[in-house]
Amino acid sequence: MDDWGCGVRLEPLANASPGRVLGVTLAALGLAFVLVGAVFVAYGQNPLEVYRLMLSGTLLDAKGWQEILRRSIPLLLIGVGLTLAFRTQFYNIGAEGQLLLGAVLAAGVALFLPLPAPLSLPAMALAGALGGALWCGLAAWLRLRFSVNEILSTLMLNYVAQSLVIFLINGPWRGKDVRGYIYSDRFAEYQQIPVWAGSSVHWPTLLLGVLLALVLQFVLFRTTLGFRMRIVGENPGAARYLGIAQGRVLLLLALITGGMAGLAGVGEIAGIHHRLIEPSQLSSGYGFTAIIVAWLARGHPALVLLTAPLMGLVLAGGDLLKVSLNMPFRIVDIFSGVILFCLIGSELFLRYRVRWGR
C-alpha cells in the first residue's frame, strides 16, 4: 500500500472486476476526448462542433459508414492478433511492417507466379499470411535466442519493411505505366477481392476478420492451448512449474499475430489498391492504431469487434476534418496518441484502488 500524503493511499487489487475495467476504460476515453478538444480550441475550433461534424459525417451518412468499415477491416485483423500477443506479454509493435511484408509476398504471387485463376487469390492470402508470420517470427526468435527485446526489434523491422517496399516498386517491380507516383503493375481481375457495390469495403476480408475474432476468443478461453497462452502471460513462474514450453507458445503466438497482420496487407492491396504501392499510401498507420484497438479489448479477441470500428470511426472522422475544416494532416495521430496515453495511464486504476483519508 502506497501513501502519497494528503491522506491518499493506493491499495493493490487482486483482480479488477469487469465493471471496473469498463468504467476505467470509458473514463480514459472520455478524458482523451476532452484533451483532444483542447487541441481543437487551440486551433480555433469549437470542440463540440468538431465532434458533431465527425459524427454526422460518418455515423449519419451511408458513405461515412462505408469508410468506417473500410478502415475497420485491417484494424480488426491486426487488433485480434495483437490482443493475443499482449495477453501473452509479447509486445509486438511491428504490425505495420508485418502488414507490408504480407502485401509484398501477396503481390509477388500476383505478379510473378502463374497460377490458375481460382487458385491465385487463395495463394496470395496464404503468401501474405506467411510473410507477416515470418517477419514477426524473426523478432520472437531474436527474443528467445538472444534475449532481444521484441519492442525494439519489431519496431525496427517496420522500417526495414518500408525500405523493402520502396526498393521493389522503384526497381525490379516498377510498373510499366508509372505516372508520378511509384507502384507495381495492376493485378488481374481474378486477383482482386470483391467489394460491396459502390464502396471499397472488401467484404470477404471483413467476414474473415469477424470469424477469426470469434475463433481465437474460443481458443483463448476454452482450449488447452489458450490456457497455456494465458498462463505464460499472467504467471511465467507457474508456467515453468507446469512444464509449459514458453518458447514454443511465444513463437506460435508471434506467427499468429504476424500472420493476421499479413492478411491485413493482402486485403489492402487485393481489395482496394490492386497493386503494390508506396507504404504511406498502402497503410494509414494501421499497425500502430491497432495497438489502441487491442489495448481497448483488454485481452479479449471478440471485443475487437467493437474496438476496431471505434478506431475506424476516429480515422474516418479525422479524414473528414482534414477536408471540411482544413485541419492539420496529423490530427488523427494526435487523436490516437492521446487515446493511447490515457489508456496506459488508466492501468494504475485497474491495479490499485485509491483510498482517501488515513
Short mmCIF file of C-alpha atoms in Angstrom, two decimals:
data_model
loop_
_atom_site.label_atom_id
_atom_site.label_comp_id
_atom_site.label_asym_id
_atom_site.label_seq_id
_atom_site.Cartn_x
_atom_site.Cartn_y
_atom_site.Cartn_z
CA MET A 1 0.00 0.00 0.00
CA ASP A 2 1.46 3.38 -1.05
CA ASP A 3 0.78 6.67 0.74
CA TRP A 4 1.06 9.78 -1.41
CA GLY A 5 0.48 12.12 1.52
CA CYS A 6 -2.65 14.23 2.00
CA GLY A 7 -4.40 11.03 3.04
CA VAL A 8 -4.33 9.42 -0.43
CA ARG A 9 -3.43 5.72 -0.42
CA LEU A 10 -3.16 3.07 -3.14
CA GLU A 11 -4.37 -0.41 -2.24
CA PRO A 12 -3.42 -3.24 -4.63
CA LEU A 13 -6.29 -5.04 -6.37
CA ALA A 14 -6.03 -8.78 -6.91
CA ASN A 15 -8.34 -8.65 -9.92
CA ALA A 16 -10.29 -5.77 -11.39
CA SER A 17 -13.97 -6.57 -11.87
CA PRO A 18 -15.47 -6.33 -15.39
CA GLY A 19 -17.47 -3.30 -14.26
CA ARG A 20 -14.33 -1.58 -13.02
CA VAL A 21 -12.48 -2.33 -16.26
CA LEU A 22 -15.37 -0.91 -18.29
CA GLY A 23 -15.68 2.18 -16.11
CA VAL A 24 -11.95 2.94 -16.14
CA THR A 25 -11.74 2.42 -19.92
CA LEU A 26 -14.70 4.71 -20.60
CA ALA A 27 -13.24 7.34 -18.26
CA ALA A 28 -9.90 7.15 -20.09
CA LEU A 29 -11.64 7.59 -23.44
CA GLY A 30 -13.67 10.49 -22.07
CA LEU A 31 -10.52 12.21 -20.80
CA ALA A 32 -8.86 11.66 -24.17
CA PHE A 33 -11.73 13.35 -25.99
CA VAL A 34 -11.56 16.29 -23.56
CA LEU A 35 -7.80 16.67 -24.11
CA VAL A 36 -8.17 16.47 -27.88
CA GLY A 37 -10.95 19.05 -27.57
CA ALA A 38 -8.38 21.39 -26.04
CA VAL A 39 -6.26 20.89 -29.16
CA PHE A 40 -9.25 21.89 -31.30
CA VAL A 41 -9.70 25.03 -29.18
CA ALA A 42 -6.02 25.89 -29.69
CA TYR A 43 -6.60 25.56 -33.42
CA GLY A 44 -9.53 27.99 -33.23
CA GLN A 45 -12.34 25.44 -33.50
CA ASN A 46 -15.31 24.70 -31.23
CA PRO A 47 -14.77 21.11 -29.95
CA LEU A 48 -18.50 20.38 -29.78
CA GLU A 49 -18.94 21.50 -33.38
CA VAL A 50 -15.94 19.42 -34.46
CA TYR A 51 -17.30 16.29 -32.79
CA ARG A 52 -20.76 16.96 -34.24
CA LEU A 53 -19.21 17.14 -37.70
CA MET A 54 -17.30 13.91 -37.12
CA LEU A 55 -20.42 12.02 -36.08
CA SER A 56 -22.77 13.47 -38.68
CA GLY A 57 -20.29 12.87 -41.49
CA THR A 58 -19.69 9.25 -40.50
CA LEU A 59 -22.41 7.59 -38.41
CA LEU A 60 -25.25 9.56 -40.01
CA ASP A 61 -24.07 9.13 -43.58
CA ALA A 62 -24.09 5.98 -45.73
CA LYS A 63 -20.73 6.81 -47.31
CA GLY A 64 -19.39 7.51 -43.85
CA TRP A 65 -20.38 4.03 -42.67
CA GLN A 66 -18.63 2.53 -45.67
CA GLU A 67 -15.48 4.44 -44.79
CA ILE A 68 -15.67 3.29 -41.16
CA LEU A 69 -15.97 -0.33 -42.27
CA ARG A 70 -13.14 0.02 -44.78
CA ARG A 71 -10.88 1.39 -42.08
CA SER A 72 -12.04 -1.22 -39.57
CA ILE A 73 -11.04 -4.24 -41.67
CA PRO A 74 -7.24 -4.02 -41.22
CA LEU A 75 -7.70 -2.81 -37.63
CA LEU A 76 -9.85 -5.87 -36.91
CA LEU A 77 -7.37 -8.38 -38.32
CA ILE A 78 -4.31 -6.79 -36.74
CA GLY A 79 -6.07 -5.96 -33.48
CA VAL A 80 -7.20 -9.54 -32.86
CA GLY A 81 -3.63 -10.78 -33.29
CA LEU A 82 -2.20 -8.06 -31.05
CA THR A 83 -4.78 -8.82 -28.37
CA LEU A 84 -3.42 -12.36 -28.17
CA ALA A 85 0.17 -11.10 -28.22
CA PHE A 86 -0.34 -8.58 -25.43
CA ARG A 87 -2.21 -11.17 -23.39
CA THR A 88 0.92 -13.36 -23.51
CA GLN A 89 3.27 -10.46 -22.72
CA PHE A 90 4.71 -10.45 -26.26
CA TYR A 91 4.70 -6.76 -27.15
CA ASN A 92 4.54 -6.73 -30.92
CA ILE A 93 4.94 -3.12 -32.12
CA GLY A 94 5.77 -4.22 -35.66
CA ALA A 95 2.37 -4.96 -37.16
CA GLU A 96 2.90 -2.13 -39.65
CA GLY A 97 5.92 -3.90 -41.08
CA GLN A 98 4.19 -7.27 -40.99
CA LEU A 99 1.29 -5.80 -42.97
CA LEU A 100 3.77 -4.53 -45.57
CA LEU A 101 5.57 -7.89 -45.80
CA GLY A 102 2.23 -9.61 -46.28
CA ALA A 103 1.45 -7.19 -49.09
CA VAL A 104 4.88 -7.80 -50.69
CA LEU A 105 4.57 -11.58 -50.76
CA ALA A 106 0.97 -11.42 -51.97
CA ALA A 107 1.98 -9.00 -54.73
CA GLY A 108 4.85 -11.31 -55.68
CA VAL A 109 2.42 -14.18 -56.16
CA ALA A 110 0.03 -11.99 -58.16
CA LEU A 111 2.68 -10.54 -60.45
CA PHE A 112 5.11 -13.39 -60.99
CA LEU A 113 3.54 -16.75 -60.11
CA PRO A 114 1.41 -18.12 -62.96
CA LEU A 115 -1.45 -19.97 -61.32
CA PRO A 116 -4.95 -20.97 -62.45
CA ALA A 117 -7.41 -18.17 -61.73
CA PRO A 118 -9.28 -20.00 -58.92
CA LEU A 119 -6.01 -20.63 -57.05
CA SER A 120 -4.38 -17.23 -57.42
CA LEU A 121 -6.26 -15.28 -54.73
CA PRO A 122 -6.02 -18.08 -52.09
CA ALA A 123 -2.30 -18.34 -52.85
CA MET A 124 -1.94 -14.59 -52.37
CA ALA A 125 -3.69 -14.81 -49.00
CA LEU A 126 -1.50 -17.73 -47.92
CA ALA A 127 1.67 -15.96 -49.04
CA GLY A 128 0.64 -12.76 -47.27
CA ALA A 129 -0.07 -14.55 -44.01
CA LEU A 130 3.26 -16.36 -44.30
CA GLY A 131 5.13 -13.10 -44.93
CA GLY A 132 3.68 -11.40 -41.86
CA ALA A 133 4.19 -14.51 -39.73
CA LEU A 134 7.85 -14.87 -40.66
CA TRP A 135 8.52 -11.16 -40.10
CA CYS A 136 7.08 -11.36 -36.58
CA GLY A 137 8.59 -14.81 -36.02
CA LEU A 138 12.03 -13.30 -36.61
CA ALA A 139 11.50 -10.94 -33.66
CA ALA A 140 10.29 -13.83 -31.49
CA TRP A 141 13.37 -15.89 -32.42
CA LEU A 142 15.65 -12.96 -31.54
CA ARG A 143 13.98 -12.71 -28.13
CA LEU A 144 14.23 -16.43 -27.43
CA ARG A 145 17.74 -16.92 -28.80
CA PHE A 146 19.50 -13.67 -27.87
CA SER A 147 17.10 -12.03 -25.36
CA VAL A 148 16.49 -9.12 -27.76
CA ASN A 149 13.57 -7.00 -26.58
CA GLU A 150 10.73 -7.54 -29.06
CA ILE A 151 9.54 -3.94 -28.70
CA LEU A 152 12.79 -2.74 -30.24
CA SER A 153 13.16 -5.49 -32.82
CA THR A 154 9.59 -5.33 -34.14
CA LEU A 155 9.74 -1.52 -34.24
CA MET A 156 12.99 -1.52 -36.21
CA LEU A 157 11.71 -4.18 -38.60
CA ASN A 158 8.93 -1.75 -39.58
CA TYR A 159 11.49 0.50 -41.26
CA VAL A 160 13.20 -2.42 -42.97
CA ALA A 161 9.83 -3.45 -44.45
CA GLN A 162 9.11 0.09 -45.62
CA SER A 163 12.50 0.30 -47.32
CA LEU A 164 11.94 -3.05 -49.00
CA VAL A 165 8.61 -1.95 -50.48
CA ILE A 166 10.10 1.31 -51.77
CA PHE A 167 13.04 -0.55 -53.30
CA LEU A 168 10.80 -3.05 -55.09
CA ILE A 169 8.39 -0.55 -56.64
CA ASN A 170 11.27 1.75 -57.57
CA GLY A 171 13.28 -1.07 -59.08
CA PRO A 172 12.50 -4.63 -60.17
CA TRP A 173 8.72 -4.41 -59.61
CA ARG A 174 8.23 -0.90 -61.04
CA GLY A 175 5.06 -0.73 -63.13
CA LYS A 176 5.21 -0.23 -66.86
CA ASP A 177 2.64 2.61 -66.83
CA VAL A 178 4.00 4.58 -63.86
CA ARG A 179 2.95 8.24 -63.88
CA GLY A 180 4.07 10.42 -60.96
CA TYR A 181 3.64 8.04 -58.02
CA ILE A 182 5.57 4.77 -58.00
CA TYR A 183 3.77 1.44 -57.97
CA SER A 184 3.77 -2.02 -59.49
CA ASP A 185 1.70 -3.32 -62.39
CA ARG A 186 -2.03 -3.78 -61.73
CA PHE A 187 -3.32 -7.16 -60.63
CA ALA A 188 -5.62 -9.18 -62.88
CA GLU A 189 -9.36 -9.04 -62.23
CA TYR A 190 -9.41 -12.54 -60.74
CA GLN A 191 -6.72 -11.47 -58.24
CA GLN A 192 -8.92 -8.76 -56.73
CA ILE A 193 -11.07 -9.28 -53.65
CA PRO A 194 -14.77 -8.49 -54.24
CA VAL A 195 -16.21 -5.33 -52.66
CA TRP A 196 -19.68 -4.11 -51.82
CA ALA A 197 -21.15 -2.24 -54.78
CA GLY A 198 -20.17 1.42 -54.83
CA SER A 199 -17.69 1.10 -51.97
CA SER A 200 -14.18 -0.06 -51.09
CA VAL A 201 -15.39 -2.47 -48.40
CA HIS A 202 -13.86 -5.84 -49.33
CA TRP A 203 -16.43 -7.95 -47.53
CA PRO A 204 -14.65 -11.36 -47.68
CA THR A 205 -11.77 -9.91 -45.64
CA LEU A 206 -14.26 -8.38 -43.22
CA LEU A 207 -16.01 -11.73 -42.73
CA LEU A 208 -12.64 -13.43 -42.26
CA GLY A 209 -11.73 -10.92 -39.54
CA VAL A 210 -15.03 -11.48 -37.71
CA LEU A 211 -14.61 -15.26 -37.92
CA LEU A 212 -11.02 -15.17 -36.64
CA ALA A 213 -12.00 -12.92 -33.73
CA LEU A 214 -14.65 -15.40 -32.60
CA VAL A 215 -12.46 -18.46 -33.18
CA LEU A 216 -9.50 -17.02 -31.27
CA GLN A 217 -11.79 -15.93 -28.43
CA PHE A 218 -12.87 -19.56 -28.15
CA VAL A 219 -9.30 -20.83 -28.40
CA LEU A 220 -8.05 -18.45 -25.71
CA PHE A 221 -10.71 -19.26 -23.12
CA ARG A 222 -11.93 -22.75 -24.00
CA THR A 223 -8.90 -24.78 -25.09
CA THR A 224 -5.69 -26.16 -23.59
CA LEU A 225 -3.62 -24.02 -25.94
CA GLY A 226 -5.44 -20.91 -24.77
CA PHE A 227 -4.86 -21.90 -21.15
CA ARG A 228 -1.14 -22.16 -21.86
CA MET A 229 -1.13 -18.75 -23.53
CA ARG A 230 -2.86 -17.14 -20.56
CA ILE A 231 -0.58 -18.80 -18.00
CA VAL A 232 2.56 -17.77 -19.89
CA GLY A 233 1.36 -14.18 -19.93
CA GLU A 234 -0.09 -13.95 -16.43
CA ASN A 235 2.34 -16.06 -14.43
CA PRO A 236 5.57 -17.22 -16.14
CA GLY A 237 6.71 -18.86 -12.90
CA ALA A 238 3.59 -21.03 -12.79
CA ALA A 239 4.07 -21.85 -16.47
CA ARG A 240 7.59 -23.15 -15.74
CA TYR A 241 6.27 -25.16 -12.78
CA LEU A 242 3.60 -26.75 -15.00
CA GLY A 243 6.22 -27.65 -17.61
CA ILE A 244 4.77 -25.40 -20.32
CA ALA A 245 7.26 -24.75 -23.12
CA GLN A 246 7.08 -20.97 -23.01
CA GLY A 247 9.35 -20.54 -26.02
CA ARG A 248 7.07 -22.59 -28.22
CA VAL A 249 4.00 -20.73 -27.02
CA LEU A 250 5.60 -17.34 -27.73
CA LEU A 251 6.82 -18.44 -31.17
CA LEU A 252 3.37 -19.77 -32.09
CA LEU A 253 1.81 -16.56 -30.81
CA ALA A 254 4.20 -14.47 -32.90
CA LEU A 255 3.34 -16.47 -36.03
CA ILE A 256 -0.39 -15.98 -35.41
CA THR A 257 -0.24 -12.24 -34.73
CA GLY A 258 2.17 -11.63 -37.61
CA GLY A 259 0.12 -13.78 -39.96
CA MET A 260 -3.02 -11.79 -39.23
CA ALA A 261 -1.20 -8.52 -39.92
CA GLY A 262 0.00 -10.06 -43.19
CA LEU A 263 -3.60 -10.90 -44.11
CA ALA A 264 -4.50 -7.26 -43.48
CA GLY A 265 -1.85 -6.33 -46.05
CA VAL A 266 -3.37 -8.75 -48.55
CA GLY A 267 -6.78 -7.17 -48.02
CA GLU A 268 -5.44 -3.68 -48.69
CA ILE A 269 -3.66 -4.45 -51.96
CA ALA A 270 -6.08 -7.04 -53.35
CA GLY A 271 -9.27 -5.37 -52.13
CA ILE A 272 -8.55 -1.66 -52.63
CA HIS A 273 -5.36 -0.71 -54.47
CA HIS A 274 -4.95 -3.75 -56.78
CA ARG A 275 -1.20 -3.20 -56.97
CA LEU A 276 1.78 -2.74 -54.66
CA ILE A 277 2.13 0.95 -53.80
CA GLU A 278 4.15 3.20 -51.51
CA PRO A 279 3.98 2.29 -47.79
CA SER A 280 2.42 5.62 -46.77
CA GLN A 281 -0.44 5.04 -49.23
CA LEU A 282 -0.79 1.34 -48.53
CA SER A 283 -1.31 1.73 -44.79
CA SER A 284 -2.51 4.78 -42.88
CA GLY A 285 -0.63 3.66 -39.78
CA TYR A 286 -2.96 0.71 -39.23
CA GLY A 287 -0.28 -1.28 -37.42
CA PHE A 288 0.12 1.43 -34.79
CA THR A 289 -3.57 2.30 -34.48
CA ALA A 290 -4.33 -1.39 -33.94
CA ILE A 291 -2.28 -1.21 -30.73
CA ILE A 292 -5.03 1.02 -29.32
CA VAL A 293 -7.66 -1.38 -30.69
CA ALA A 294 -6.01 -4.28 -28.85
CA TRP A 295 -5.48 -2.30 -25.65
CA LEU A 296 -9.15 -1.34 -25.55
CA ALA A 297 -10.11 -5.01 -25.97
CA ARG A 298 -8.37 -5.82 -22.67
CA GLY A 299 -7.20 -9.27 -23.70
CA HIS A 300 -10.47 -10.45 -25.30
CA PRO A 301 -10.25 -11.03 -29.09
CA ALA A 302 -14.04 -10.87 -29.50
CA LEU A 303 -14.12 -7.32 -28.09
CA VAL A 304 -12.04 -6.19 -31.07
CA LEU A 305 -15.33 -6.45 -32.99
CA LEU A 306 -16.30 -3.30 -31.05
CA THR A 307 -12.99 -1.53 -30.62
CA ALA A 308 -11.89 -1.78 -34.28
CA PRO A 309 -14.96 0.13 -35.58
CA LEU A 310 -14.44 2.71 -32.81
CA MET A 311 -10.95 3.49 -34.07
CA GLY A 312 -12.24 3.18 -37.64
CA LEU A 313 -14.63 6.00 -36.72
CA VAL A 314 -11.71 8.08 -35.42
CA LEU A 315 -9.73 7.53 -38.64
CA ALA A 316 -12.70 8.23 -40.92
CA GLY A 317 -13.69 11.27 -38.86
CA GLY A 318 -10.11 12.56 -38.93
CA ASP A 319 -10.08 12.42 -42.72
CA LEU A 320 -13.34 14.37 -42.73
CA LEU A 321 -11.84 17.07 -40.51
CA LYS A 322 -8.85 17.46 -42.79
CA VAL A 323 -11.13 18.18 -45.74
CA SER A 324 -14.01 20.07 -44.12
CA LEU A 325 -12.12 22.21 -41.59
CA ASN A 326 -8.67 22.23 -43.17
CA MET A 327 -7.26 20.64 -40.02
CA PRO A 328 -3.59 19.54 -39.98
CA PHE A 329 -2.74 16.26 -41.66
CA ARG A 330 -1.52 14.80 -38.34
CA ILE A 331 -4.74 15.41 -36.39
CA VAL A 332 -5.53 11.68 -36.45
CA ASP A 333 -2.09 10.90 -34.99
CA ILE A 334 -2.78 13.36 -32.16
CA PHE A 335 -6.13 11.70 -31.54
CA SER A 336 -4.63 8.22 -31.46
CA GLY A 337 -1.65 9.24 -29.33
CA VAL A 338 -3.79 10.93 -26.68
CA ILE A 339 -6.14 7.93 -26.51
CA LEU A 340 -3.21 5.53 -26.06
CA PHE A 341 -1.63 7.81 -23.43
CA CYS A 342 -4.86 7.90 -21.42
CA LEU A 343 -5.37 4.15 -21.70
CA ILE A 344 -1.86 3.43 -20.45
CA GLY A 345 -2.31 5.88 -17.60
CA SER A 346 -5.61 4.29 -16.63
CA GLU A 347 -3.84 0.97 -15.94
CA LEU A 348 -2.99 2.35 -12.49
CA PHE A 349 -6.67 2.32 -11.54
CA LEU A 350 -7.06 -1.29 -12.67
CA ARG A 351 -4.23 -2.44 -10.43
CA TYR A 352 -4.90 -0.24 -7.42
CA ARG A 353 -7.84 1.19 -5.50
CA VAL A 354 -7.49 4.81 -4.44
CA ARG A 355 -8.37 5.42 -0.79
CA TRP A 356 -8.86 8.84 0.78
CA GLY A 357 -8.20 9.51 4.43
CA ARG A 358 -5.81 7.88 6.88
#
